[in-house]
mmCIF file of C-alpha atoms in Angstrom:
data_model
loop_
_atom_site.group_PDB
_atom_site.id
_atom_site.type_symbol
_atom_site.label_atom_id
_atom_site.label_comp_id
_atom_site.label_asym_id
_atom_site.label_seq_id
_atom_site.Cartn_x
_atom_site.Cartn_y
_atom_site.Cartn_z
ATOM 1 C CA MET A 24 128.269 100.280 129.939
ATOM 2 C CA SER A 25 126.152 97.134 130.291
ATOM 3 C CA LYS A 26 126.395 94.604 127.490
ATOM 4 C CA LEU A 27 123.237 93.705 125.609
ATOM 5 C CA LYS A 28 122.786 89.958 125.141
ATOM 6 C CA ILE A 29 121.236 89.149 121.774
ATOM 7 C CA ALA A 30 120.007 85.697 120.716
ATOM 8 C CA ILE A 31 120.347 84.555 117.112
ATOM 9 C CA GLN A 32 119.344 81.247 115.570
ATOM 10 C CA LYS A 33 122.202 78.775 115.643
ATOM 11 C CA SER A 34 121.015 77.532 112.261
ATOM 12 C CA GLY A 35 117.989 77.980 110.076
ATOM 13 C CA ARG A 36 116.233 80.561 107.929
ATOM 14 C CA LEU A 37 117.190 83.616 109.973
ATOM 15 C CA TYR A 38 120.858 82.879 110.681
ATOM 16 C CA GLU A 39 122.615 84.427 107.676
ATOM 17 C CA ASP A 40 120.325 87.458 107.432
ATOM 18 C CA SER A 41 120.680 88.142 111.163
ATOM 19 C CA LEU A 42 124.474 88.239 110.950
ATOM 20 C CA GLN A 43 124.272 90.414 107.833
ATOM 21 C CA LEU A 44 122.061 92.886 109.689
ATOM 22 C CA LEU A 45 124.609 93.123 112.502
ATOM 23 C CA LYS A 46 127.367 93.682 109.936
ATOM 24 C CA ASP A 47 125.334 96.400 108.212
ATOM 25 C CA CYS A 48 124.942 98.052 111.622
ATOM 26 C CA GLY A 49 128.732 98.125 112.032
ATOM 27 C CA ILE A 50 128.765 95.291 114.590
ATOM 28 C CA PHE A 51 131.493 92.762 113.866
ATOM 29 C CA VAL A 52 131.379 89.269 115.362
ATOM 30 C CA ASN A 53 134.668 87.743 116.507
ATOM 31 C CA ASN A 54 133.803 84.064 116.376
ATOM 32 C CA GLY A 55 131.562 81.660 114.494
ATOM 33 C CA LYS A 56 128.345 79.872 115.319
ATOM 34 C CA ASP A 57 130.104 76.816 116.804
ATOM 35 C CA GLN A 58 130.211 78.609 120.147
ATOM 36 C CA LEU A 59 127.196 79.340 122.297
ATOM 37 C CA LYS A 60 128.359 82.861 123.172
ATOM 38 C CA VAL A 61 130.652 85.187 121.242
ATOM 39 C CA SER A 62 131.963 88.670 121.883
ATOM 40 C CA VAL A 63 131.741 91.951 120.000
ATOM 41 C CA ASP A 64 134.656 94.392 120.248
ATOM 42 C CA ASN A 65 133.104 97.551 118.828
ATOM 43 C CA PHE A 66 129.667 97.578 120.500
ATOM 44 C CA PRO A 67 128.448 96.659 124.015
ATOM 45 C CA MET A 68 126.873 93.379 122.939
ATOM 46 C CA GLU A 69 127.223 89.623 123.391
ATOM 47 C CA ILE A 70 125.786 87.202 120.851
ATOM 48 C CA MET A 71 124.259 83.892 121.892
ATOM 49 C CA TYR A 72 123.547 81.235 119.271
ATOM 50 C CA LEU A 73 120.484 79.273 120.340
ATOM 51 C CA ARG A 74 118.005 76.770 118.992
ATOM 52 C CA ASN A 75 115.153 78.640 117.380
ATOM 53 C CA SER A 76 112.458 77.042 119.518
ATOM 54 C CA ASP A 77 114.303 77.944 122.749
ATOM 55 C CA ILE A 78 114.647 81.662 122.070
ATOM 56 C CA PRO A 79 111.196 82.821 123.302
ATOM 57 C CA GLN A 80 111.686 81.136 126.702
ATOM 58 C CA TYR A 81 115.191 82.615 127.064
ATOM 59 C CA LEU A 82 113.708 86.037 126.336
ATOM 60 C CA GLU A 83 110.861 85.685 128.809
ATOM 61 C CA ASP A 84 113.258 84.516 131.537
ATOM 62 C CA GLY A 85 115.686 87.376 130.838
ATOM 63 C CA VAL A 86 118.573 85.025 129.997
ATOM 64 C CA VAL A 87 118.936 87.089 126.814
ATOM 65 C CA ASP A 88 117.866 90.712 126.466
ATOM 66 C CA ILE A 89 116.864 90.808 122.825
ATOM 67 C CA ALA A 90 116.569 88.362 119.941
ATOM 68 C CA ILE A 91 116.105 88.194 116.209
ATOM 69 C CA VAL A 92 113.251 85.759 115.781
ATOM 70 C CA GLY A 93 110.262 85.039 113.559
ATOM 71 C CA GLU A 94 106.874 86.541 114.427
ATOM 72 C CA ASN A 95 105.333 83.127 113.810
ATOM 73 C CA LEU A 96 107.399 81.566 116.610
ATOM 74 C CA LEU A 97 106.467 84.310 119.101
ATOM 75 C CA ALA A 98 102.793 83.891 118.232
ATOM 76 C CA GLU A 99 103.035 80.139 118.753
ATOM 77 C CA LYS A 100 104.960 80.229 122.041
ATOM 78 C CA GLN A 101 102.662 82.919 123.550
ATOM 79 C CA LYS A 102 105.296 84.424 125.854
ATOM 80 C CA ASN A 103 105.446 87.831 127.550
ATOM 81 C CA ILE A 104 107.713 89.337 124.913
ATOM 82 C CA LYS A 105 107.540 92.687 123.125
ATOM 83 C CA ILE A 106 108.353 93.202 119.440
ATOM 84 C CA VAL A 107 110.364 96.406 119.076
ATOM 85 C CA GLN A 108 111.216 96.387 115.350
ATOM 86 C CA LYS A 109 110.149 94.486 112.249
ATOM 87 C CA LEU A 110 113.204 93.659 110.146
ATOM 88 C CA GLY A 111 111.807 92.975 106.680
ATOM 89 C CA PHE A 112 113.497 89.649 105.931
ATOM 90 C CA SER A 113 112.545 85.963 106.210
ATOM 91 C CA LYS A 114 108.974 86.764 105.270
ATOM 92 C CA CYS A 115 106.566 83.853 105.295
ATOM 93 C CA ARG A 116 103.060 82.944 106.363
ATOM 94 C CA VAL A 117 101.401 80.278 108.477
ATOM 95 C CA SER A 118 98.724 78.789 106.258
ATOM 96 C CA LEU A 119 96.290 75.945 105.909
ATOM 97 C CA ALA A 120 96.762 73.642 102.934
ATOM 98 C CA VAL A 121 94.796 70.772 101.465
ATOM 99 C CA PRO A 122 95.423 68.024 98.875
ATOM 100 C CA LYS A 123 95.293 69.572 95.403
ATOM 101 C CA GLU A 124 92.278 67.452 94.431
ATOM 102 C CA VAL A 125 90.167 69.199 97.084
ATOM 103 C CA GLU A 126 88.228 71.812 95.106
ATOM 104 C CA THR A 127 87.091 74.177 97.858
ATOM 105 C CA ASP A 128 89.131 76.899 99.567
ATOM 106 C CA ASP A 129 86.461 77.420 102.191
ATOM 107 C CA LEU A 130 87.513 77.071 105.815
ATOM 108 C CA SER A 131 84.448 74.905 106.455
ATOM 109 C CA TYR A 132 86.320 72.052 104.746
ATOM 110 C CA PHE A 133 88.241 71.560 108.003
ATOM 111 C CA GLN A 134 85.142 71.164 110.172
ATOM 112 C CA GLY A 135 85.496 67.802 111.907
ATOM 113 C CA ARG A 136 88.602 66.904 109.920
ATOM 114 C CA LYS A 137 92.191 66.127 110.926
ATOM 115 C CA ILE A 138 94.893 68.804 110.579
ATOM 116 C CA ALA A 139 98.624 68.110 111.035
ATOM 117 C CA THR A 140 100.743 71.009 112.271
ATOM 118 C CA SER A 141 103.837 72.207 114.111
ATOM 119 C CA TYR A 142 101.869 75.273 115.229
ATOM 120 C CA PRO A 143 99.091 73.877 117.446
ATOM 121 C CA ASN A 144 98.518 77.029 119.532
ATOM 122 C CA THR A 145 98.343 79.319 116.508
ATOM 123 C CA LEU A 146 96.016 76.910 114.729
ATOM 124 C CA LYS A 147 93.818 76.278 117.773
ATOM 125 C CA ASN A 148 93.298 79.991 118.425
ATOM 126 C CA PHE A 149 92.480 80.655 114.775
ATOM 127 C CA LEU A 150 89.961 77.810 114.508
ATOM 128 C CA GLU A 151 88.258 78.781 117.761
ATOM 129 C CA ASN A 152 87.860 82.360 116.538
ATOM 130 C CA LYS A 153 86.293 81.058 113.321
ATOM 131 C CA GLY A 154 84.008 78.557 115.072
ATOM 132 C CA ILE A 155 85.659 75.523 113.459
ATOM 133 C CA THR A 156 86.232 72.285 115.382
ATOM 134 C CA SER A 157 89.026 70.089 114.058
ATOM 135 C CA ASP A 158 91.225 67.235 115.260
ATOM 136 C CA ILE A 159 94.721 68.739 115.589
ATOM 137 C CA HIS A 160 97.681 66.367 115.216
ATOM 138 C CA ILE A 161 100.980 67.823 116.428
ATOM 139 C CA ILE A 162 104.011 66.952 114.267
ATOM 140 C CA SER A 163 107.510 68.312 114.878
ATOM 141 C CA GLY A 164 108.684 68.146 111.263
ATOM 142 C CA SER A 165 107.808 67.142 107.671
ATOM 143 C CA VAL A 166 104.215 68.204 108.195
ATOM 144 C CA GLU A 167 103.543 68.271 104.455
ATOM 145 C CA ILE A 168 103.647 64.451 104.142
ATOM 146 C CA ALA A 169 100.784 63.929 106.614
ATOM 147 C CA PRO A 170 97.928 63.903 104.044
ATOM 148 C CA ASN A 171 99.873 61.555 101.726
ATOM 149 C CA ILE A 172 100.239 58.901 104.446
ATOM 150 C CA GLY A 173 96.636 59.214 105.628
ATOM 151 C CA LEU A 174 97.434 60.958 108.914
ATOM 152 C CA ALA A 175 95.493 64.141 108.182
ATOM 153 C CA ASP A 176 93.052 65.760 105.767
ATOM 154 C CA GLY A 177 95.121 68.939 105.598
ATOM 155 C CA ILE A 178 98.009 70.743 107.224
ATOM 156 C CA CYS A 179 98.916 74.028 108.876
ATOM 157 C CA ASP A 180 102.510 75.033 108.267
ATOM 158 C CA ILE A 181 104.937 77.780 107.231
ATOM 159 C CA VAL A 182 104.718 78.742 103.570
ATOM 160 C CA SER A 183 107.251 80.890 101.715
ATOM 161 C CA SER A 184 107.192 80.212 97.980
ATOM 162 C CA GLY A 185 104.731 77.315 98.114
ATOM 163 C CA SER A 186 107.100 74.978 96.267
ATOM 164 C CA THR A 187 107.216 72.437 99.107
ATOM 165 C CA LEU A 188 103.432 72.230 99.134
ATOM 166 C CA PHE A 189 103.365 71.762 95.362
ATOM 167 C CA LYS A 190 105.956 68.967 95.479
ATOM 168 C CA ASN A 191 103.810 67.116 98.020
ATOM 169 C CA GLY A 192 100.545 67.460 96.126
ATOM 170 C CA LEU A 193 99.159 70.216 98.357
ATOM 171 C CA ARG A 194 97.864 73.721 97.772
ATOM 172 C CA GLU A 195 97.470 76.690 100.095
ATOM 173 C CA THR A 196 93.918 77.739 100.964
ATOM 174 C CA VAL A 197 93.771 80.019 104.036
ATOM 175 C CA THR A 198 96.463 82.287 105.488
ATOM 176 C CA ILE A 199 96.356 82.346 109.287
ATOM 177 C CA LEU A 200 99.312 84.613 110.028
ATOM 178 C CA LYS A 201 101.826 86.696 108.070
ATOM 179 C CA SER A 202 105.290 86.690 109.556
ATOM 180 C CA GLU A 203 108.775 88.169 109.172
ATOM 181 C CA ALA A 204 111.914 88.427 111.251
ATOM 182 C CA VAL A 205 111.577 90.849 114.172
ATOM 183 C CA LEU A 206 113.715 92.228 116.951
ATOM 184 C CA ALA A 207 112.066 91.310 120.243
ATOM 185 C CA LYS A 208 113.023 92.158 123.815
ATOM 186 C CA THR A 209 112.518 90.770 127.279
ATOM 187 C CA SER A 210 110.317 92.639 129.754
ATOM 188 C CA LEU A 211 113.204 92.563 132.261
ATOM 189 C CA LEU A 212 115.566 95.121 130.692
ATOM 190 C CA ASP A 213 117.125 97.624 133.084
ATOM 191 C CA THR A 214 117.677 101.307 132.279
ATOM 192 C CA GLN A 215 121.300 100.881 131.152
ATOM 193 C CA LYS A 216 120.455 98.093 128.720
ATOM 194 C CA GLU A 217 117.480 100.047 127.398
ATOM 195 C CA ALA A 218 119.946 102.812 126.504
ATOM 196 C CA VAL A 219 122.135 100.340 124.613
ATOM 197 C CA LEU A 220 119.059 98.956 122.855
ATOM 198 C CA ASP A 221 118.113 102.476 121.747
ATOM 199 C CA LYS A 222 121.551 102.870 120.139
ATOM 200 C CA PHE A 223 121.177 99.518 118.393
ATOM 201 C CA LEU A 224 117.671 100.376 117.173
ATOM 202 C CA PHE A 225 118.935 103.658 115.760
ATOM 203 C CA ARG A 226 121.463 101.746 113.656
ATOM 204 C CA ILE A 227 118.895 99.175 112.526
ATOM 205 C CA GLN A 228 116.413 101.835 111.469
ATOM 206 C CA SER A 229 119.107 103.685 109.516
ATOM 207 C CA VAL A 230 119.977 100.462 107.675
ATOM 208 C CA LEU A 231 116.346 99.514 106.973
ATOM 209 C CA LYS A 232 115.456 102.995 105.737
ATOM 210 C CA ALA A 233 118.415 102.921 103.350
ATOM 211 C CA LYS A 234 117.431 99.497 101.984
ATOM 212 C CA ASN A 235 113.936 100.779 101.248
ATOM 213 C CA SER A 236 115.114 103.986 99.572
ATOM 214 C CA LYS A 237 117.047 105.079 96.499
ATOM 215 C CA TYR A 238 118.985 108.271 95.795
ATOM 216 C CA ILE A 239 117.825 109.838 92.534
ATOM 217 C CA LEU A 240 119.452 112.467 90.306
ATOM 218 C CA MET A 241 117.929 113.960 87.164
ATOM 219 C CA ASN A 242 118.264 116.858 84.773
ATOM 220 C CA VAL A 243 115.229 119.130 84.573
ATOM 221 C CA PRO A 244 114.307 122.285 82.603
ATOM 222 C CA ASP A 245 114.124 125.207 85.030
ATOM 223 C CA ASP A 246 110.489 125.852 84.171
ATOM 224 C CA LYS A 247 109.632 122.270 85.241
ATOM 225 C CA ILE A 248 111.321 122.325 88.661
ATOM 226 C CA SER A 249 108.102 123.030 90.591
ATOM 227 C CA ASP A 250 106.232 120.246 88.770
ATOM 228 C CA ILE A 251 109.049 117.776 89.400
ATOM 229 C CA ALA A 252 109.389 118.769 93.074
ATOM 230 C CA SER A 253 105.677 118.119 93.634
ATOM 231 C CA VAL A 254 106.173 114.466 92.634
ATOM 232 C CA LEU A 255 109.160 113.728 94.831
ATOM 233 C CA PRO A 256 108.393 112.223 98.287
ATOM 234 C CA VAL A 257 111.480 113.786 99.830
ATOM 235 C CA LEU A 258 112.733 114.055 103.401
ATOM 236 C CA LYS A 259 112.511 117.884 103.407
ATOM 237 C CA SER A 260 112.902 119.372 99.940
ATOM 238 C CA PRO A 261 114.857 118.333 96.857
ATOM 239 C CA THR A 262 118.334 119.684 96.187
ATOM 240 C CA VAL A 263 118.432 121.880 93.065
ATOM 241 C CA ILE A 264 121.814 122.601 91.403
ATOM 242 C CA PRO A 265 122.092 124.811 88.293
ATOM 243 C CA LEU A 266 123.817 123.161 85.325
ATOM 244 C CA ALA A 267 126.397 124.749 83.015
ATOM 245 C CA GLU A 268 123.774 124.729 80.266
ATOM 246 C CA LYS A 269 121.489 127.716 80.787
ATOM 247 C CA GLY A 270 117.874 126.927 81.608
ATOM 248 C CA TRP A 271 118.626 123.500 83.125
ATOM 249 C CA SER A 272 119.172 122.229 86.662
ATOM 250 C CA SER A 273 120.036 118.960 88.370
ATOM 251 C CA ILE A 274 117.597 117.772 91.033
ATOM 252 C CA HIS A 275 118.691 115.331 93.753
ATOM 253 C CA SER A 276 116.286 113.525 96.078
ATOM 254 C CA VAL A 277 115.343 110.235 97.734
ATOM 255 C CA ILE A 278 112.449 107.978 96.735
ATOM 256 C CA ASP A 279 110.921 104.916 98.398
ATOM 257 C CA GLU A 280 111.522 101.516 96.813
ATOM 258 C CA GLU A 281 107.805 100.659 97.029
ATOM 259 C CA ARG A 282 106.816 103.629 94.840
ATOM 260 C CA PHE A 283 109.904 103.571 92.660
ATOM 261 C CA TRP A 284 108.479 102.855 89.196
ATOM 262 C CA ASP A 285 105.332 104.925 89.694
ATOM 263 C CA VAL A 286 107.461 107.931 90.689
ATOM 264 C CA ILE A 287 109.839 107.397 87.747
ATOM 265 C CA ASP A 288 106.918 107.341 85.312
ATOM 266 C CA GLU A 289 105.568 110.604 86.743
ATOM 267 C CA LEU A 290 108.973 112.277 86.622
ATOM 268 C CA LYS A 291 109.422 111.390 82.940
ATOM 269 C CA GLU A 292 105.942 112.672 82.110
ATOM 270 C CA LYS A 293 106.774 115.997 83.771
ATOM 271 C CA GLY A 294 109.996 116.501 81.851
ATOM 272 C CA ALA A 295 112.795 114.864 83.836
ATOM 273 C CA GLN A 296 115.701 113.551 81.753
ATOM 274 C CA ASP A 297 118.934 111.607 82.305
ATOM 275 C CA ILE A 298 117.608 109.990 85.500
ATOM 276 C CA LEU A 299 120.250 108.220 87.599
ATOM 277 C CA ILE A 300 119.468 105.890 90.538
ATOM 278 C CA ILE A 301 122.030 105.236 93.270
ATOM 279 C CA PRO A 302 121.705 102.768 96.184
ATOM 280 C CA ILE A 303 121.995 104.183 99.703
ATOM 281 C CA ASP A 304 124.198 102.526 102.316
ATOM 282 C CA LYS A 305 122.775 104.229 105.426
ATOM 283 C CA MET A 306 120.172 106.897 106.167
ATOM 284 C CA VAL A 307 120.545 108.878 109.399
ATOM 285 C CA ILE A 308 117.385 110.867 109.999
#
């Protein structure tokens, strides 16, 4: 079977989470990040550790087959690359920010002004779509200091918590792009490698579904089973097991993390008691 070549950041925001995802998928890496290419014994895959900024070009050229990379980087590099799965980690946004003494959040503030950024293509496309003309200054790093040294009137950069902006006397005004880690693939995959990718995607989706779900058990009066079942967003139907105490049953099901507390409140209102929540390692659907 053909080996799938996957690119991972050699260092940076996505490195640790990318390796953890592989581990959660049962893929164990033999060597560390000090090597450019490492082998995997228990899955047809080779891992290549690359500079983040190089990954989109390697994908487009077919040097690697797939990669874990940020959406923001793919948007900036504008390559012929397809996103096949969003991964839910390393979430951030590409945003405009201004000195904190600037009172307006309106995009018109940037008309005719200087903006420092490491994302010139993303910024240029956004401003053109909004009819704003600005002087874009390209900076490879430490963009947030540009207003303080008089280089720019504002910046366009990655924002996660906003703490870096705050420390440099800036505040976020307009979000251009929301981003997270994604699995992307080259357009040059052959049939055999597509089959391997399908197997890998199946594992990823099982892991992601489990992370976003919780297994729930509760004791319910028998006359409340129908009411309780109507609340549960289950895969098929809840499991109902009679208890030793007459008139009571145990209901088992799965609930989504996003709706967790709302569902719990409804279950309690409808008579559920002794509710237990258990994390799920994998979900094979």
